[in-house]
Coordinates of C-alpha atoms and ligand atoms in Angstrom, one line a residue:
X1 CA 59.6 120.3 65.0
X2 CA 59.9 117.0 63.7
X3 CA 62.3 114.3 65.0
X4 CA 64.3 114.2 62.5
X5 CA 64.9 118.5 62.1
X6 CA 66.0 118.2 65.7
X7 CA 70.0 119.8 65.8
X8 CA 71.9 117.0 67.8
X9 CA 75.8 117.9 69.2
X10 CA 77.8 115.3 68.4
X11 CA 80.9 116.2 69.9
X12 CA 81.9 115.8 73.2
X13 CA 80.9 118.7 74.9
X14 CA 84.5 118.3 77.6
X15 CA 86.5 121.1 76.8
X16 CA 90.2 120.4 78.3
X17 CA 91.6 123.6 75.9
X18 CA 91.5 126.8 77.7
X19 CA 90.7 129.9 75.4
X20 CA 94.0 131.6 76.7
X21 CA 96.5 130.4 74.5
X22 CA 99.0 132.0 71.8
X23 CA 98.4 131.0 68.6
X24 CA 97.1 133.3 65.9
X25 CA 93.8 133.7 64.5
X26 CA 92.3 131.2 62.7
X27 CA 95.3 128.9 63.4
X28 CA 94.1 125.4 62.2
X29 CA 96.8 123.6 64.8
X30 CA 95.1 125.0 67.6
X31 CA 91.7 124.0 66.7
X32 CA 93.0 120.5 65.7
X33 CA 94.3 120.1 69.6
X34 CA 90.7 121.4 70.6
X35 CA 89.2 118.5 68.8
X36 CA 91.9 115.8 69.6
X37 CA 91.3 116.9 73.2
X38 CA 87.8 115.7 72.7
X39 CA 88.5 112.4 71.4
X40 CA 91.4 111.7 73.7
X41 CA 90.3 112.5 77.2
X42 CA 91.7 114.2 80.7
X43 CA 94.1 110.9 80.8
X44 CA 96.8 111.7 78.2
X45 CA 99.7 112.7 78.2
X46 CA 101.9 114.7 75.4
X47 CA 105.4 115.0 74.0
X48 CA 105.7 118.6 72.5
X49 CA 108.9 118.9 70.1
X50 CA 109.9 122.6 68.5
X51 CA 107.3 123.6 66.7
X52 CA 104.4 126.4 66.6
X53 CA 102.9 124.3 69.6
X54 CA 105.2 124.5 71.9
X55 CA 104.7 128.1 72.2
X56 CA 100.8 128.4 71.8
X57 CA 100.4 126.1 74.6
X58 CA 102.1 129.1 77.1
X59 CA 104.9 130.1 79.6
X60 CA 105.9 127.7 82.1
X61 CA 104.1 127.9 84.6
X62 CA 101.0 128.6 82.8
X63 CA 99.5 125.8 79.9
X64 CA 96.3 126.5 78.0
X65 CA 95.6 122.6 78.7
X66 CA 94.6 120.5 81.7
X67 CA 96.6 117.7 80.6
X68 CA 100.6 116.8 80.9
X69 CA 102.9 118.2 78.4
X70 CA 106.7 117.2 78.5
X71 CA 108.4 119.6 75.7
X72 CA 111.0 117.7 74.0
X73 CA 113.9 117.9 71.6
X74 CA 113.0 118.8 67.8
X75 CA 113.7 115.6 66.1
X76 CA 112.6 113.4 69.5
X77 CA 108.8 113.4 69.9
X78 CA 108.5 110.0 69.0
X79 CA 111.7 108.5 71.2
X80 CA 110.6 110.5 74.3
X81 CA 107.0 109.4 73.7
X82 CA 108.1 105.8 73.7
X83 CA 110.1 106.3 76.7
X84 CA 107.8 108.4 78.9
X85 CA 104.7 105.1 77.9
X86 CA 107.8 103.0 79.2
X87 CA 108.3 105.2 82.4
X88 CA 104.5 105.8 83.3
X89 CA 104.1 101.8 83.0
X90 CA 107.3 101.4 85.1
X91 CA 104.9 103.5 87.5
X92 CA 101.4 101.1 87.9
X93 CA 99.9 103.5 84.9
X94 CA 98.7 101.4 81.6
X95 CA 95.9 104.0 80.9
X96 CA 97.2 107.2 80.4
X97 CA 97.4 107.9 76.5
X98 CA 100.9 109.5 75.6
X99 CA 101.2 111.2 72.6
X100 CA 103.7 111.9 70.8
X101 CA 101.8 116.0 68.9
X102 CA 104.2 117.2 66.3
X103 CA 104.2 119.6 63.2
X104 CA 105.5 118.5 59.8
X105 CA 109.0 119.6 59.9
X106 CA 109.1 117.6 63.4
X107 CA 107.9 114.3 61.4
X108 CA 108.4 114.6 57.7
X109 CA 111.8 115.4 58.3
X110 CA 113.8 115.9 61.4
X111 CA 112.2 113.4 63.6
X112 CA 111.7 110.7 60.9
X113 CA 114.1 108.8 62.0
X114 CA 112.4 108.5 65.5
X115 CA 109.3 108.2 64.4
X116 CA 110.4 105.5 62.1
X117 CA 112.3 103.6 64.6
X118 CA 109.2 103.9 67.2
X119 CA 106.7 102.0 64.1
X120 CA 109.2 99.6 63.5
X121 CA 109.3 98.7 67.4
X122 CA 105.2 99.0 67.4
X123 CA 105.8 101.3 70.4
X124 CA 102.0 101.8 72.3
X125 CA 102.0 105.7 71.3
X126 CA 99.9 107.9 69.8
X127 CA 101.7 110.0 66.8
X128 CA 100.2 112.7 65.9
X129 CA 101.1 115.0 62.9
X130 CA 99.6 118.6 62.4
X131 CA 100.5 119.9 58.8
X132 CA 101.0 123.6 58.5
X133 CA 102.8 122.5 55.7
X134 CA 106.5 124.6 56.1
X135 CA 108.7 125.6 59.6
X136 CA 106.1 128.0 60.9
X137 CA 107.3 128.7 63.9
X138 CA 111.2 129.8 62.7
X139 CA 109.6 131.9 59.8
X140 CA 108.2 130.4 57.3
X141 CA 110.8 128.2 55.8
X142 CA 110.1 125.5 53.5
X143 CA 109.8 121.7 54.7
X144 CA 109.8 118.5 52.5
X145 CA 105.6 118.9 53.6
X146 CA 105.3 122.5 51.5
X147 CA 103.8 121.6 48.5
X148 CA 104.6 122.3 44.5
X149 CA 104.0 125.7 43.7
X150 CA 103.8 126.9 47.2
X151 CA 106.1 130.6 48.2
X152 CA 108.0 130.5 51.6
X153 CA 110.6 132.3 52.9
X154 CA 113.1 130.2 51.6
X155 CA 111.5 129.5 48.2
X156 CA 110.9 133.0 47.2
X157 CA 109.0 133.6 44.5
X158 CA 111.1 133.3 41.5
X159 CA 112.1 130.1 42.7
X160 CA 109.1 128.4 44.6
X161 CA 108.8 125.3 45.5
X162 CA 109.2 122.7 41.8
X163 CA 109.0 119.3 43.9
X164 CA 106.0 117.5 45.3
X165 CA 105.4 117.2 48.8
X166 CA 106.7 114.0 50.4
X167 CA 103.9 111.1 50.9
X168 CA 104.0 110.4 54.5
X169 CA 101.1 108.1 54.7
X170 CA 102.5 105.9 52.4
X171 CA 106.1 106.0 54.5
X172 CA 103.7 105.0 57.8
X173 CA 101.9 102.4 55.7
X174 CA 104.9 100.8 54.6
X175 CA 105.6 100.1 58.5
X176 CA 102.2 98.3 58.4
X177 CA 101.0 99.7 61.6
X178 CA 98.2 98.7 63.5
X179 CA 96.1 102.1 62.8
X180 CA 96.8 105.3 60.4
X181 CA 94.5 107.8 59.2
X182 CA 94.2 111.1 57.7
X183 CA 91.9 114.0 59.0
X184 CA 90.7 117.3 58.7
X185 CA 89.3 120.1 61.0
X186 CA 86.5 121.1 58.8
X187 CA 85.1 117.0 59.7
X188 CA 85.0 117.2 63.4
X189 CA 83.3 114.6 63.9
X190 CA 85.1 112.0 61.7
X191 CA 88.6 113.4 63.3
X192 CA 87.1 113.2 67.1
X193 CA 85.4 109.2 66.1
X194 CA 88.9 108.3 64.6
X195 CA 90.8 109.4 67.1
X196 CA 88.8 107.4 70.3
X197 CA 89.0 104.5 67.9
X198 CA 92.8 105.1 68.1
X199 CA 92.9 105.2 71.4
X200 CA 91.0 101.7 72.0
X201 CA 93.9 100.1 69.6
X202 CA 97.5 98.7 70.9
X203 CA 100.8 99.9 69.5
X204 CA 101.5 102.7 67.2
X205 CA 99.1 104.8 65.6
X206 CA 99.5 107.6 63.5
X207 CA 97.6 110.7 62.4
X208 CA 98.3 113.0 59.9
X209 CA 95.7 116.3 60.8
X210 CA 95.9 118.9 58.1
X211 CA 96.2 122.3 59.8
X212 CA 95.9 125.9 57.8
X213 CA 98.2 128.7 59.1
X214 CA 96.9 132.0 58.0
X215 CA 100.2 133.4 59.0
X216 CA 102.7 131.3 56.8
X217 CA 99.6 130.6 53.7
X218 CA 98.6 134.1 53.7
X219 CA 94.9 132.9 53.6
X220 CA 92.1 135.4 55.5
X221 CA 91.8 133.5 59.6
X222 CA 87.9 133.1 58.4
X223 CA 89.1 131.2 55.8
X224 CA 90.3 128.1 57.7
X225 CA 87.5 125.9 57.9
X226 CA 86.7 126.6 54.6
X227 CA 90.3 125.6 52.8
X228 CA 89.9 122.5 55.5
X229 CA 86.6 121.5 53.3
X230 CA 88.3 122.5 50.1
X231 CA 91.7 120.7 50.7
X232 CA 89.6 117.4 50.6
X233 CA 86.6 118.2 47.9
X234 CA 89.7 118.7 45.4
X235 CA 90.9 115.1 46.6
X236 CA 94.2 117.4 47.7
X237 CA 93.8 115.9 50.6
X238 CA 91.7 112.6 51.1
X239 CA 90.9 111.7 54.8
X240 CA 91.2 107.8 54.6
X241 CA 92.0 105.5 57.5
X242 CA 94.1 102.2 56.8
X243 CA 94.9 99.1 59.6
X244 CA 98.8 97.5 59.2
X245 CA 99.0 99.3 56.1
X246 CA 96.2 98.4 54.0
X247 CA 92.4 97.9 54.6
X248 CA 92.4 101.2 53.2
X249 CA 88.9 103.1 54.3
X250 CA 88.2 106.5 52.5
X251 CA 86.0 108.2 55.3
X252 CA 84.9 111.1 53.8
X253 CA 83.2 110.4 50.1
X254 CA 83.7 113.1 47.5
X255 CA 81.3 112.4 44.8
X256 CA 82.3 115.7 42.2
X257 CA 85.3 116.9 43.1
X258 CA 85.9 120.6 43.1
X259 CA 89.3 121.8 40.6
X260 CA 92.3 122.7 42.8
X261 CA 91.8 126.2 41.6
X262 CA 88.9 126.8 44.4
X263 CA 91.6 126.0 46.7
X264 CA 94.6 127.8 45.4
X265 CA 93.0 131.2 44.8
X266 CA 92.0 131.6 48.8
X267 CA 95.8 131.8 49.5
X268 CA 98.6 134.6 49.0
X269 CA 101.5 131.7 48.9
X270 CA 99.6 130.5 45.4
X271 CA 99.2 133.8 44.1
X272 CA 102.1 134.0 41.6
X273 CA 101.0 130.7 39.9
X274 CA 100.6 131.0 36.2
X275 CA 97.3 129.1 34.4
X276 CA 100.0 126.2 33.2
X277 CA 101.6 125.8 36.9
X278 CA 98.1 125.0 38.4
X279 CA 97.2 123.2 35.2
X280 CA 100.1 120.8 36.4
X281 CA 98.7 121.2 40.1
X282 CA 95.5 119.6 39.1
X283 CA 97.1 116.5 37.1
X284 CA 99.3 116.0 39.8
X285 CA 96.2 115.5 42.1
X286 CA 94.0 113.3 39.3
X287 CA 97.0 111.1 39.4
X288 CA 96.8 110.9 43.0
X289 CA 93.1 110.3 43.4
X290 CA 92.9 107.8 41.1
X291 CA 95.6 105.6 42.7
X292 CA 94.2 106.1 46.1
X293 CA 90.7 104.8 44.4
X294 CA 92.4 101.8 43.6
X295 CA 93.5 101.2 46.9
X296 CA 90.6 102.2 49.0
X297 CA 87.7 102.5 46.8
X298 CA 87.2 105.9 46.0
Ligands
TPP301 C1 117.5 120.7 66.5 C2 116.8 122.0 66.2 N1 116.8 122.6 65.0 C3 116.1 123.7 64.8 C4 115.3 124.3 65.7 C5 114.6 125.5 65.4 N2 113.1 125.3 65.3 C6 112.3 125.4 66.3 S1 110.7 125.2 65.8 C7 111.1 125.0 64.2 C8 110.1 124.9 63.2 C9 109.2 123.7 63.4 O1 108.4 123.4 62.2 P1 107.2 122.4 62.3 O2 107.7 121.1 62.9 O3 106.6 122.3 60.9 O4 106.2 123.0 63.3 P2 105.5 124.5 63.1 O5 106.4 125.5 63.6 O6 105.2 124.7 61.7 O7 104.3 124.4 64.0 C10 112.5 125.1 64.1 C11 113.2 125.0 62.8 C12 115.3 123.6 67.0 N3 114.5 124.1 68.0 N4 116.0 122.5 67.2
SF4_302 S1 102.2 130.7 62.7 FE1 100.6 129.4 61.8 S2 100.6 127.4 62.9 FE2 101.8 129.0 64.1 S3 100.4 129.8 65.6 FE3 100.3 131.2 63.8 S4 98.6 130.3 62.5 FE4 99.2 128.7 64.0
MG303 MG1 104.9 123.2 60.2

């Protein structure tokens, strides 16, 4: 075999997830904190607010990981991850990474205002944001993260979701933090580089980790990886890193990109979308990608 055919494992090989934890199959949050884990190291140290998380971790006493977890309020994973940096450096302890690990509802819209005031204050936190795009852990219910067109329990149907799902990364941008980026499962390897370049950086940084949920999606738990590759070769969602909101990087080049249909079609919560609705589905997007090519390239 030639040099060059030779597979080579990138990733760290540390594992500091246990295989004994609660989440459902093919949950994309759980294999998002197995990567993280990878990038991060032994030496962190999360805030866990309400969410899908703070149950697939385990029961008190048992945790599926070997690092701290403090389990917080809903909307204060980014004030108690400011104040437990605060307390651990009170303690002798600069190096442990805290990290503030929350789902959309617990950042796009009930901890906001936390997470706001902790970018504003350039707090020394990690912020981490896994997507599962609705409140998964309560049921399904839609969040200002669901996108257009998408069912949940509380946009049935006949009335699914008609408004476009908020842009957080521009909302972080606009605090010009020192570090942002975007990532997907289905890249390992950019998510893990990103996030031990995040770690080497001072003050807030902020991660927004798209994360499928077979459960709430009604997508096949096989399917994961492969809506994680889709959701970015549509340009749904680019994977971009930006430094004090702008230096805009796109990370992972799409040179054809696939039509949103591909995407759609692999997921019960689409299913009732007429030709027109996804018709709209795949402007929206054009209009997106081409403003984020201005901005970093594309
Ligand atoms: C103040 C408050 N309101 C509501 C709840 C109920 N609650 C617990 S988890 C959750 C859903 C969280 O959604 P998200 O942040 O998207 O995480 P996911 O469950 O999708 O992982 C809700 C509404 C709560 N625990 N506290
Ligand atoms: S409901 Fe979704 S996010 Fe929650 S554990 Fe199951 S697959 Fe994961
Ligand atoms: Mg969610």
């Amino acid at each position: 075999m030639s040099k060059d055919n030779k597979m080579r494992l990138t990733l760290p090989t540390e594992e500091l997830m246990g295989p004994g934890h609660l989440a459902c199959q093919g949950c994309g949050a759980a294999v998002a904190m197995r990567l993280v884990l990878k990038g991060l190291g032994p030496k962190t140290a999360f805030c866990f607010p309400a969410c899908c998380w703070s149950v697939i971790d385990g029961p008190f006493p048992h945790s599926a990981l070997e690092v701290s977890v403090f389990h917080c309020a809903f909307e204060t994973a980014a004030a108690s991850a400011s104040g437990l940096k605060a307390g651990l450096e009170m303690t002798g302890d600069t190096e442990t990474t805290v990290v503030a690990w929350a789902g959309d509802g617990g950042t796009f819209d009930i901890g906001l205002q936390a997470l706001s005031g902790a970018a504003e204050r350039n707090e020394d936190i990690i912020y981490m944001c896994y997507d599962n795009e609705a409140y998964m852990n309560t049921g399904i219910q839609r969040s200002s993260a669901t996108p257009y067109g998408a069912w949940t329990t509380t946009t049935p149907v006949k009335h699914f979701k008609n408004r476009p799902k908020k842009d957080i990364d521009a909302i972080m941008a606009a605090h010009r933090i020192p570090y942002q980026a975007t990532a997907s499962i289905a890249y390992p390897e950019d998510l893990v580089k990103k996030v031990k370049k995040a770690k080497t950086i001072q003050g807030t940084r902020f991660f927004h980790i798209y994360a499928p949920c077979p459960a709430g999606w009604k997508s096949r738990p096989e399917d994961t990886i492969k809506l994680s590759r889709l959701v970015v070769q549509t340009g749904i969602f680019p994977i971009f890193e930006m430094e004090n909101g702008e230096n805009c990087v796109l990370n992972i080049k799409v040179k054809e990109r696939k039509p949103v249909k591909d995407y759609l079609r692999l997921q019960g919560r689409f299913r009732h979308l007429t030709d027109e609705e996804i018709q709209h589905i795949q402007d929206d997007t054009d209009a997106h990608w081409a403003r984020l090519a201005k901005t970093c390239g594309a």
